[in-house]
Amino acid sequence: MNGEYMPVTVAQFTVAQEPERNLELIDAFARDAAQDGAKLLVLPEGLIARDGDDDSFAAAHAQPIDGPFVTGLRRISANRHITLMGTVHVVPDARNMRGDEDRPDDHRDSQPDNRVSNAFLVVREGDIIADYRKLHLYDAFAAHESDVVRPGTELPPIVGFDGWRIGVMTCYDVRFPETARSLAVRGADAIAVSAAWVRGDSKERHWRLLTAARAVENTCYVLACSEVSKRNIGCSRIIDPMGETMAEADDTQSGLINTVLDRNRLERVREVLPVLKNRRFADPQLP
């Protein structure tokens, strides 16, 4: 297909405790997605390792960005000729173990900041073409991600795919409309979300509502992938610029959902609903 259309796939699955097993799962999904013609595969958050309700397990199993897990992702992307998008927890290198000025007040001391980063990687043909560090850490609903993860300091990037511009966000970022708007005003046609959306009262409703809202208010496609497990809801979904659900997974099963992004549909929606042209507020920026 040319730039008028973009075949995309979202892989929903349960991340295992063993990194090697997760690479096997990702490779199988990448193989199947590529065989179906997809050029882009969106994966969940925290791909290296997870353990049910243990919130700190993923961060505790962080690896260097040049370690075996990311090396495996690069190999899969090159072998399967498909772009991978998803998040991994990476350990800081010596240059980044700076002071703790961005830590919560009750966690500040004189020691180096050894917290890991939650990195959204875009891997194409074996190369890391984007590396976004999660801005909004999940310090909500009794969780405290900032205890073990350091926040990012830059707006999420946009990457190009055959004439399409795809922005990225990670999980809790979805609750902050400025994040998605910052992507839309910089030219994003679609937004990929890598998540591990925690189950709980009204949480599935929030996931559906917020992902659809980010699509409609920015007239973008949204490709939203959540891990599915006893902790996380799954319910991965692909939404069009009018907020219509194009494909959706349930809250129990692993598998692929896919669709084709349509440039004509995007342009028609933006013509009849020109919210990006009509906006009056300043474009979002980080302080």
PDB file of C-alpha atoms in Angstrom:
ATOM      1  CA  MET A   1       0.000   0.000   0.000  1.00  0.00           C
ATOM      2  CA  ASN A   2       1.115   3.570  -0.592  1.00  0.00           C
ATOM      3  CA  GLY A   3       0.936   6.487   1.833  1.00  0.00           C
ATOM      4  CA  GLU A   4      -2.833   6.737   1.413  1.00  0.00           C
ATOM      5  CA  TYR A   5      -3.265   3.712   3.658  1.00  0.00           C
ATOM      6  CA  MET A   6      -1.335   2.300   6.620  1.00  0.00           C
ATOM      7  CA  PRO A   7      -1.935  -1.289   7.848  1.00  0.00           C
ATOM      8  CA  VAL A   8      -1.388  -1.400  11.620  1.00  0.00           C
ATOM      9  CA  THR A   9      -1.615  -4.056  14.318  1.00  0.00           C
ATOM     10  CA  VAL A  10      -1.866  -4.001  18.113  1.00  0.00           C
ATOM     11  CA  ALA A  11      -0.656  -6.998  20.146  1.00  0.00           C
ATOM     12  CA  GLN A  12      -2.393  -7.588  23.481  1.00  0.00           C
ATOM     13  CA  PHE A  13      -0.848 -10.216  25.756  1.00  0.00           C
ATOM     14  CA  THR A  14       0.244 -11.070  29.287  1.00  0.00           C
ATOM     15  CA  VAL A  15       3.863 -10.121  29.904  1.00  0.00           C
ATOM     16  CA  ALA A  16       5.692 -13.038  31.531  1.00  0.00           C
ATOM     17  CA  GLN A  17       8.277 -12.996  34.314  1.00  0.00           C
ATOM     18  CA  GLU A  18      10.950 -14.266  31.927  1.00  0.00           C
ATOM     19  CA  PRO A  19      12.347 -11.759  29.385  1.00  0.00           C
ATOM     20  CA  GLU A  20      13.247 -14.569  26.970  1.00  0.00           C
ATOM     21  CA  ARG A  21       9.630 -15.755  26.928  1.00  0.00           C
ATOM     22  CA  ASN A  22       8.429 -12.237  26.173  1.00  0.00           C
ATOM     23  CA  LEU A  23      10.789 -11.971  23.226  1.00  0.00           C
ATOM     24  CA  GLU A  24       9.373 -15.261  21.922  1.00  0.00           C
ATOM     25  CA  LEU A  25       5.833 -13.897  22.217  1.00  0.00           C
ATOM     26  CA  ILE A  26       6.733 -10.623  20.516  1.00  0.00           C
ATOM     27  CA  ASP A  27       8.509 -12.451  17.705  1.00  0.00           C
ATOM     28  CA  ALA A  28       5.426 -14.611  17.061  1.00  0.00           C
ATOM     29  CA  PHE A  29       3.147 -11.577  17.025  1.00  0.00           C
ATOM     30  CA  ALA A  30       5.548  -9.704  14.743  1.00  0.00           C
ATOM     31  CA  ARG A  31       5.668 -12.666  12.352  1.00  0.00           C
ATOM     32  CA  ASP A  32       1.873 -12.905  12.166  1.00  0.00           C
ATOM     33  CA  ALA A  33       1.373  -9.154  11.853  1.00  0.00           C
ATOM     34  CA  ALA A  34       3.947  -8.878   9.070  1.00  0.00           C
ATOM     35  CA  GLN A  35       2.382 -11.794   7.214  1.00  0.00           C
ATOM     36  CA  ASP A  36      -0.938  -9.931   7.349  1.00  0.00           C
ATOM     37  CA  GLY A  37       0.710  -6.878   5.794  1.00  0.00           C
ATOM     38  CA  ALA A  38       1.108  -4.663   8.860  1.00  0.00           C
ATOM     39  CA  LYS A  39       3.969  -2.190   8.882  1.00  0.00           C
ATOM     40  CA  LEU A  40       3.575  -1.212  12.526  1.00  0.00           C
ATOM     41  CA  LEU A  41       3.070  -3.341  15.662  1.00  0.00           C
ATOM     42  CA  VAL A  42       2.114  -1.641  18.934  1.00  0.00           C
ATOM     43  CA  LEU A  43       3.024  -3.515  22.136  1.00  0.00           C
ATOM     44  CA  PRO A  44       2.132  -3.056  25.836  1.00  0.00           C
ATOM     45  CA  GLU A  45       4.007  -1.200  28.567  1.00  0.00           C
ATOM     46  CA  GLY A  46       6.760  -2.883  30.577  1.00  0.00           C
ATOM     47  CA  LEU A  47       7.758  -5.567  28.104  1.00  0.00           C
ATOM     48  CA  ILE A  48      10.846  -6.984  29.806  1.00  0.00           C
ATOM     49  CA  ALA A  49       9.137  -8.678  32.752  1.00  0.00           C
ATOM     50  CA  ARG A  50       5.998  -8.505  34.883  1.00  0.00           C
ATOM     51  CA  ASP A  51       4.616 -10.456  37.832  1.00  0.00           C
ATOM     52  CA  GLY A  52       0.912 -10.072  38.454  1.00  0.00           C
ATOM     53  CA  ASP A  53       0.139  -7.555  41.184  1.00  0.00           C
ATOM     54  CA  ASP A  54       3.765  -6.742  41.993  1.00  0.00           C
ATOM     55  CA  ASP A  55       3.911  -3.115  40.858  1.00  0.00           C
ATOM     56  CA  SER A  56       7.681  -2.892  41.281  1.00  0.00           C
ATOM     57  CA  PHE A  57       8.593  -6.063  39.367  1.00  0.00           C
ATOM     58  CA  ALA A  58       8.909  -4.410  35.953  1.00  0.00           C
ATOM     59  CA  ALA A  59      11.182  -1.652  37.245  1.00  0.00           C
ATOM     60  CA  ALA A  60      13.234  -4.138  39.278  1.00  0.00           C
ATOM     61  CA  HIS A  61      14.006  -6.043  36.062  1.00  0.00           C
ATOM     62  CA  ALA A  62      15.171  -3.012  34.086  1.00  0.00           C
ATOM     63  CA  GLN A  63      18.068  -3.528  31.705  1.00  0.00           C
ATOM     64  CA  PRO A  64      20.499  -1.233  29.889  1.00  0.00           C
ATOM     65  CA  ILE A  65      19.173   0.080  26.617  1.00  0.00           C
ATOM     66  CA  ASP A  66      21.931  -1.891  24.893  1.00  0.00           C
ATOM     67  CA  GLY A  67      21.164  -4.995  26.976  1.00  0.00           C
ATOM     68  CA  PRO A  68      19.824  -8.355  25.797  1.00  0.00           C
ATOM     69  CA  PHE A  69      16.125  -7.491  25.739  1.00  0.00           C
ATOM     70  CA  VAL A  70      16.301  -4.379  23.577  1.00  0.00           C
ATOM     71  CA  THR A  71      18.865  -6.156  21.418  1.00  0.00           C
ATOM     72  CA  GLY A  72      16.239  -8.867  20.959  1.00  0.00           C
ATOM     73  CA  LEU A  73      13.618  -6.311  19.948  1.00  0.00           C
ATOM     74  CA  ARG A  74      16.008  -4.893  17.392  1.00  0.00           C
ATOM     75  CA  ARG A  75      16.666  -8.341  15.982  1.00  0.00           C
ATOM     76  CA  ILE A  76      12.930  -9.107  15.702  1.00  0.00           C
ATOM     77  CA  SER A  77      12.261  -5.826  13.923  1.00  0.00           C
ATOM     78  CA  ALA A  78      15.063  -6.469  11.443  1.00  0.00           C
ATOM     79  CA  ASN A  79      14.131 -10.110  10.818  1.00  0.00           C
ATOM     80  CA  ARG A  80      10.379  -9.504  10.496  1.00  0.00           C
ATOM     81  CA  HIS A  81      10.655  -6.151   8.658  1.00  0.00           C
ATOM     82  CA  ILE A  82       8.105  -4.503  10.912  1.00  0.00           C
ATOM     83  CA  THR A  83       8.342  -1.457  13.156  1.00  0.00           C
ATOM     84  CA  LEU A  84       7.865  -2.219  16.865  1.00  0.00           C
ATOM     85  CA  MET A  85       6.472   0.252  19.401  1.00  0.00           C
ATOM     86  CA  GLY A  86       6.353  -0.435  23.134  1.00  0.00           C
ATOM     87  CA  THR A  87       7.893   0.426  26.468  1.00  0.00           C
ATOM     88  CA  VAL A  88      10.730  -1.116  28.435  1.00  0.00           C
ATOM     89  CA  HIS A  89      12.280  -0.171  31.762  1.00  0.00           C
ATOM     90  CA  VAL A  90      15.908   0.855  31.323  1.00  0.00           C
ATOM     91  CA  VAL A  91      18.577   1.508  33.915  1.00  0.00           C
ATOM     92  CA  PRO A  92      20.280   4.913  33.968  1.00  0.00           C
ATOM     93  CA  ASP A  93      23.796   5.216  32.689  1.00  0.00           C
ATOM     94  CA  ALA A  94      26.418   7.020  34.756  1.00  0.00           C
ATOM     95  CA  ARG A  95      25.813  10.316  32.939  1.00  0.00           C
ATOM     96  CA  ASN A  96      22.144  10.301  33.924  1.00  0.00           C
ATOM     97  CA  MET A  97      22.562   9.372  37.588  1.00  0.00           C
ATOM     98  CA  ARG A  98      22.359  13.031  38.493  1.00  0.00           C
ATOM     99  CA  GLY A  99      20.835  14.581  41.593  1.00  0.00           C
ATOM    100  CA  ASP A 100      17.281  13.973  42.707  1.00  0.00           C
ATOM    101  CA  GLU A 101      15.721  17.394  42.150  1.00  0.00           C
ATOM    102  CA  ASP A 102      12.772  15.817  40.328  1.00  0.00           C
ATOM    103  CA  ARG A 103      12.020  13.294  43.079  1.00  0.00           C
ATOM    104  CA  PRO A 104       9.002  13.693  45.393  1.00  0.00           C
ATOM    105  CA  ASP A 105       9.863  15.868  48.392  1.00  0.00           C
ATOM    106  CA  ASP A 106       9.722  12.970  50.841  1.00  0.00           C
ATOM    107  CA  HIS A 107      12.226  10.954  48.752  1.00  0.00           C
ATOM    108  CA  ARG A 108      14.935  13.579  48.312  1.00  0.00           C
ATOM    109  CA  ASP A 109      18.379  13.037  49.773  1.00  0.00           C
ATOM    110  CA  SER A 110      21.972  13.534  48.771  1.00  0.00           C
ATOM    111  CA  GLN A 111      22.323  10.226  46.961  1.00  0.00           C
ATOM    112  CA  PRO A 112      22.371   9.816  43.159  1.00  0.00           C
ATOM    113  CA  ASP A 113      19.032   9.125  41.522  1.00  0.00           C
ATOM    114  CA  ASN A 114      19.130   5.404  40.759  1.00  0.00           C
ATOM    115  CA  ARG A 115      15.533   5.191  39.561  1.00  0.00           C
ATOM    116  CA  VAL A 116      14.983   3.612  36.155  1.00  0.00           C
ATOM    117  CA  SER A 117      13.289   5.130  33.107  1.00  0.00           C
ATOM    118  CA  ASN A 118      10.102   3.917  31.480  1.00  0.00           C
ATOM    119  CA  ALA A 119      11.196   4.193  27.843  1.00  0.00           C
ATOM    120  CA  PHE A 120       8.837   4.028  24.869  1.00  0.00           C
ATOM    121  CA  LEU A 121      10.991   2.718  22.029  1.00  0.00           C
ATOM    122  CA  VAL A 122      10.284   2.782  18.311  1.00  0.00           C
ATOM    123  CA  VAL A 123      12.398   0.145  16.572  1.00  0.00           C
ATOM    124  CA  ARG A 124      12.542  -0.021  12.774  1.00  0.00           C
ATOM    125  CA  GLU A 125      14.656  -2.457  10.753  1.00  0.00           C
ATOM    126  CA  GLY A 126      16.819  -3.103  13.804  1.00  0.00           C
ATOM    127  CA  ASP A 127      17.421   0.551  14.691  1.00  0.00           C
ATOM    128  CA  ILE A 128      15.992   2.551  17.594  1.00  0.00           C
ATOM    129  CA  ILE A 129      14.547   5.587  15.841  1.00  0.00           C
ATOM    130  CA  ALA A 130      12.796   7.115  18.878  1.00  0.00           C
ATOM    131  CA  ASP A 131      13.198   6.851  22.648  1.00  0.00           C
ATOM    132  CA  TYR A 132      10.555   8.642  24.741  1.00  0.00           C
ATOM    133  CA  ARG A 133      10.804   8.689  28.529  1.00  0.00           C
ATOM    134  CA  LYS A 134       7.375   8.679  30.207  1.00  0.00           C
ATOM    135  CA  LEU A 135       6.407  12.165  31.379  1.00  0.00           C
ATOM    136  CA  HIS A 136       3.477  11.460  33.683  1.00  0.00           C
ATOM    137  CA  LEU A 137       4.228   8.850  36.327  1.00  0.00           C
ATOM    138  CA  TYR A 138       1.400   6.817  37.825  1.00  0.00           C
ATOM    139  CA  ASP A 139       1.168   8.306  41.307  1.00  0.00           C
ATOM    140  CA  ALA A 140      -2.562   7.711  41.625  1.00  0.00           C
ATOM    141  CA  PHE A 141      -5.054   5.145  42.923  1.00  0.00           C
ATOM    142  CA  ALA A 142      -2.555   4.283  45.721  1.00  0.00           C
ATOM    143  CA  ALA A 143       0.245   3.550  43.232  1.00  0.00           C
ATOM    144  CA  HIS A 144       3.598   5.380  43.396  1.00  0.00           C
ATOM    145  CA  GLU A 145       5.466   4.825  40.152  1.00  0.00           C
ATOM    146  CA  SER A 146       7.767   7.733  40.938  1.00  0.00           C
ATOM    147  CA  ASP A 147       9.289   5.714  43.794  1.00  0.00           C
ATOM    148  CA  VAL A 148      11.144   3.588  41.249  1.00  0.00           C
ATOM    149  CA  VAL A 149      10.849   5.458  37.923  1.00  0.00           C
ATOM    150  CA  ARG A 150      12.197   8.895  37.039  1.00  0.00           C
ATOM    151  CA  PRO A 151      10.012  11.196  34.904  1.00  0.00           C
ATOM    152  CA  GLY A 152      10.941  12.177  31.405  1.00  0.00           C
ATOM    153  CA  THR A 153      11.859  15.749  30.574  1.00  0.00           C
ATOM    154  CA  GLU A 154      10.930  16.062  26.899  1.00  0.00           C
ATOM    155  CA  LEU A 155       7.702  16.037  24.893  1.00  0.00           C
ATOM    156  CA  PRO A 156       6.939  12.748  23.149  1.00  0.00           C
ATOM    157  CA  PRO A 157       8.288  12.430  19.609  1.00  0.00           C
ATOM    158  CA  ILE A 158       6.609  11.893  16.260  1.00  0.00           C
ATOM    159  CA  VAL A 159       7.995   9.381  13.780  1.00  0.00           C
ATOM    160  CA  GLY A 160       7.316   9.039  10.073  1.00  0.00           C
ATOM    161  CA  PHE A 161       5.926   5.970   8.301  1.00  0.00           C
ATOM    162  CA  ASP A 162       5.400   6.119   4.557  1.00  0.00           C
ATOM    163  CA  GLY A 163       3.939   9.601   4.691  1.00  0.00           C
ATOM    164  CA  TRP A 164       2.164   9.070   8.026  1.00  0.00           C
ATOM    165  CA  ARG A 165       3.216  10.812  11.243  1.00  0.00           C
ATOM    166  CA  ILE A 166       2.743   8.755  14.395  1.00  0.00           C
ATOM    167  CA  GLY A 167       3.113  10.203  17.896  1.00  0.00           C
ATOM    168  CA  VAL A 168       3.611   8.168  21.049  1.00  0.00           C
ATOM    169  CA  MET A 169       2.343   8.234  24.631  1.00  0.00           C
ATOM    170  CA  THR A 170       2.651   5.916  27.620  1.00  0.00           C
ATOM    171  CA  CYS A 171      -0.294   4.794  29.765  1.00  0.00           C
ATOM    172  CA  TYR A 172      -0.990   7.514  32.383  1.00  0.00           C
ATOM    173  CA  ASP A 173      -0.099  10.157  29.769  1.00  0.00           C
ATOM    174  CA  VAL A 174      -3.585   9.493  28.343  1.00  0.00           C
ATOM    175  CA  ARG A 175      -5.155  11.268  31.324  1.00  0.00           C
ATOM    176  CA  PHE A 176      -3.383  14.504  30.393  1.00  0.00           C
ATOM    177  CA  PRO A 177      -4.915  15.999  27.230  1.00  0.00           C
ATOM    178  CA  GLU A 178      -1.966  18.339  26.762  1.00  0.00           C
ATOM    179  CA  THR A 179       0.224  15.357  25.883  1.00  0.00           C
ATOM    180  CA  ALA A 180      -1.900  14.302  22.928  1.00  0.00           C
ATOM    181  CA  ARG A 181      -2.534  17.899  21.877  1.00  0.00           C
ATOM    182  CA  SER A 182       1.221  18.546  21.800  1.00  0.00           C
ATOM    183  CA  LEU A 183       1.490  15.723  19.272  1.00  0.00           C
ATOM    184  CA  ALA A 184      -1.459  16.853  17.157  1.00  0.00           C
ATOM    185  CA  VAL A 185      -0.263  20.441  16.807  1.00  0.00           C
ATOM    186  CA  ARG A 186       3.140  19.145  15.703  1.00  0.00           C
ATOM    187  CA  GLY A 187       1.486  17.204  12.912  1.00  0.00           C
ATOM    188  CA  ALA A 188       0.620  13.753  14.248  1.00  0.00           C
ATOM    189  CA  ASP A 189      -1.895  11.794  12.180  1.00  0.00           C
ATOM    190  CA  ALA A 190      -2.131   9.002  14.736  1.00  0.00           C
ATOM    191  CA  ILE A 191      -1.082   8.381  18.337  1.00  0.00           C
ATOM    192  CA  ALA A 192       0.218   5.048  19.618  1.00  0.00           C
ATOM    193  CA  VAL A 193      -0.339   4.341  23.314  1.00  0.00           C
ATOM    194  CA  SER A 194       1.626   1.642  25.160  1.00  0.00           C
ATOM    195  CA  ALA A 195      -0.034   0.880  28.500  1.00  0.00           C
ATOM    196  CA  ALA A 196      -0.524  -1.426  31.448  1.00  0.00           C
ATOM    197  CA  TRP A 197      -3.885  -0.013  32.522  1.00  0.00           C
ATOM    198  CA  VAL A 198      -4.653  -1.231  36.028  1.00  0.00           C
ATOM    199  CA  ARG A 199      -8.012  -2.818  36.784  1.00  0.00           C
ATOM    200  CA  GLY A 200     -10.308  -1.149  39.314  1.00  0.00           C
ATOM    201  CA  ASP A 201     -13.544   0.695  39.884  1.00  0.00           C
ATOM    202  CA  SER A 202     -14.479   2.625  36.699  1.00  0.00           C
ATOM    203  CA  LYS A 203     -10.990   2.024  35.262  1.00  0.00           C
ATOM    204  CA  GLU A 204     -12.189   0.234  32.110  1.00  0.00           C
ATOM    205  CA  ARG A 205     -14.685   3.033  31.525  1.00  0.00           C
ATOM    206  CA  HIS A 206     -11.921   5.603  31.945  1.00  0.00           C
ATOM    207  CA  TRP A 207      -9.724   3.760  29.418  1.00  0.00           C
ATOM    208  CA  ARG A 208     -12.447   3.692  26.787  1.00  0.00           C
ATOM    209  CA  LEU A 209     -13.529   7.275  27.442  1.00  0.00           C
ATOM    210  CA  LEU A 210     -10.057   8.798  27.496  1.00  0.00           C
ATOM    211  CA  THR A 211      -8.664   7.013  24.457  1.00  0.00           C
ATOM    212  CA  ALA A 212     -11.730   8.014  22.441  1.00  0.00           C
ATOM    213  CA  ALA A 213     -11.518  11.588  23.721  1.00  0.00           C
ATOM    214  CA  ARG A 214      -7.868  11.881  22.691  1.00  0.00           C
ATOM    215  CA  ALA A 215      -8.871  10.760  19.190  1.00  0.00           C
ATOM    216  CA  VAL A 216     -11.839  13.112  18.799  1.00  0.00           C
ATOM    217  CA  GLU A 217     -10.359  16.252  20.334  1.00  0.00           C
ATOM    218  CA  ASN A 218      -7.270  15.952  18.125  1.00  0.00           C
ATOM    219  CA  THR A 219      -8.904  14.355  15.072  1.00  0.00           C
ATOM    220  CA  CYS A 220      -6.242  11.634  15.148  1.00  0.00           C
ATOM    221  CA  TYR A 221      -6.291   7.876  14.972  1.00  0.00           C
ATOM    222  CA  VAL A 222      -5.429   6.292  18.334  1.00  0.00           C
ATOM    223  CA  LEU A 223      -3.765   2.865  18.589  1.00  0.00           C
ATOM    224  CA  ALA A 224      -4.094   1.939  22.262  1.00  0.00           C
ATOM    225  CA  CYS A 225      -2.456  -1.224  23.595  1.00  0.00           C
ATOM    226  CA  SER A 226      -2.767  -2.418  27.190  1.00  0.00           C
ATOM    227  CA  GLU A 227      -1.269  -5.495  28.806  1.00  0.00           C
ATOM    228  CA  VAL A 228      -3.909  -8.047  29.855  1.00  0.00           C
ATOM    229  CA  SER A 229      -3.499  -9.883  33.162  1.00  0.00           C
ATOM    230  CA  LYS A 230      -5.103 -10.200  36.568  1.00  0.00           C
ATOM    231  CA  ARG A 231      -3.676  -6.721  37.250  1.00  0.00           C
ATOM    232  CA  ASN A 232      -4.273  -4.974  33.897  1.00  0.00           C
ATOM    233  CA  ILE A 233      -7.417  -4.673  31.821  1.00  0.00           C
ATOM    234  CA  GLY A 234      -6.397  -5.389  28.250  1.00  0.00           C
ATOM    235  CA  CYS A 235      -9.235  -3.928  26.189  1.00  0.00           C
ATOM    236  CA  SER A 236      -6.754  -2.740  23.557  1.00  0.00           C
ATOM    237  CA  ARG A 237      -8.425  -0.685  20.846  1.00  0.00           C
ATOM    238  CA  ILE A 238      -7.968   1.234  17.625  1.00  0.00           C
ATOM    239  CA  ILE A 239     -10.068   4.389  17.276  1.00  0.00           C
ATOM    240  CA  ASP A 240     -10.665   6.611  14.276  1.00  0.00           C
ATOM    241  CA  PRO A 241     -10.544  10.445  14.282  1.00  0.00           C
ATOM    242  CA  MET A 242     -14.297  10.638  14.937  1.00  0.00           C
ATOM    243  CA  GLY A 243     -14.008   8.434  18.025  1.00  0.00           C
ATOM    244  CA  GLU A 244     -15.409   5.329  16.369  1.00  0.00           C
ATOM    245  CA  THR A 245     -13.926   2.005  17.472  1.00  0.00           C
ATOM    246  CA  MET A 246     -12.351   0.258  14.489  1.00  0.00           C
ATOM    247  CA  ALA A 247     -11.038  -2.801  16.358  1.00  0.00           C
ATOM    248  CA  GLU A 248     -11.086  -3.870  19.991  1.00  0.00           C
ATOM    249  CA  ALA A 249      -9.865  -6.701  22.201  1.00  0.00           C
ATOM    250  CA  ASP A 250     -11.553  -8.014  25.355  1.00  0.00           C
ATOM    251  CA  ASP A 251     -10.302  -8.046  28.952  1.00  0.00           C
ATOM    252  CA  THR A 252      -9.159 -11.673  29.050  1.00  0.00           C
ATOM    253  CA  GLN A 253      -7.532 -12.872  25.829  1.00  0.00           C
ATOM    254  CA  SER A 254      -4.155 -12.418  24.197  1.00  0.00           C
ATOM    255  CA  GLY A 255      -4.108 -11.757  20.473  1.00  0.00           C
ATOM    256  CA  LEU A 256      -3.856  -9.277  17.635  1.00  0.00           C
ATOM    257  CA  ILE A 257      -6.255  -6.587  16.496  1.00  0.00           C
ATOM    258  CA  ASN A 258      -5.660  -4.750  13.253  1.00  0.00           C
ATOM    259  CA  THR A 259      -7.033  -2.242  10.810  1.00  0.00           C
ATOM    260  CA  VAL A 260      -5.957   0.051   7.990  1.00  0.00           C
ATOM    261  CA  LEU A 261      -5.536   3.760   8.606  1.00  0.00           C
ATOM    262  CA  ASP A 262      -7.108   5.763   5.785  1.00  0.00           C
ATOM    263  CA  ARG A 263      -5.676   9.142   4.781  1.00  0.00           C
ATOM    264  CA  ASN A 264      -8.908  10.176   3.049  1.00  0.00           C
ATOM    265  CA  ARG A 265     -10.892   9.485   6.216  1.00  0.00           C
ATOM    266  CA  LEU A 266      -8.473  11.557   8.274  1.00  0.00           C
ATOM    267  CA  GLU A 267      -8.646  14.496   5.889  1.00  0.00           C
ATOM    268  CA  ARG A 268     -12.458  14.375   5.652  1.00  0.00           C
ATOM    269  CA  VAL A 269     -12.819  14.443   9.433  1.00  0.00           C
ATOM    270  CA  ARG A 270     -10.407  17.346   9.765  1.00  0.00           C
ATOM    271  CA  GLU A 271     -12.319  19.246   7.107  1.00  0.00           C
ATOM    272  CA  VAL A 272     -15.720  18.918   8.807  1.00  0.00           C
ATOM    273  CA  LEU A 273     -14.311  19.159  12.355  1.00  0.00           C
ATOM    274  CA  PRO A 274     -11.399  21.635  12.151  1.00  0.00           C
ATOM    275  CA  VAL A 275     -10.647  21.780  15.880  1.00  0.00           C
ATOM    276  CA  LEU A 276      -6.913  22.076  15.311  1.00  0.00           C
ATOM    277  CA  LYS A 277      -7.452  25.148  13.114  1.00  0.00           C
ATOM    278  CA  ASN A 278     -10.091  26.621  15.437  1.00  0.00           C
ATOM    279  CA  ARG A 279      -8.101  26.333  18.669  1.00  0.00           C
ATOM    280  CA  ARG A 280      -7.433  29.527  20.648  1.00  0.00           C
ATOM    281  CA  PHE A 281      -5.164  28.338  23.454  1.00  0.00           C
ATOM    282  CA  ALA A 282      -1.399  28.274  23.179  1.00  0.00           C
ATOM    283  CA  ASP A 283       0.201  24.998  22.167  1.00  0.00           C
ATOM    284  CA  PRO A 284       1.325  22.853  25.119  1.00  0.00           C
ATOM    285  CA  GLN A 285       4.916  23.197  26.285  1.00  0.00           C
ATOM    286  CA  LEU A 286       6.874  21.796  29.176  1.00  0.00           C
ATOM    287  CA  PRO A 287       8.022  24.278  31.829  1.00  0.00           C
TER     288      PRO A 287
END
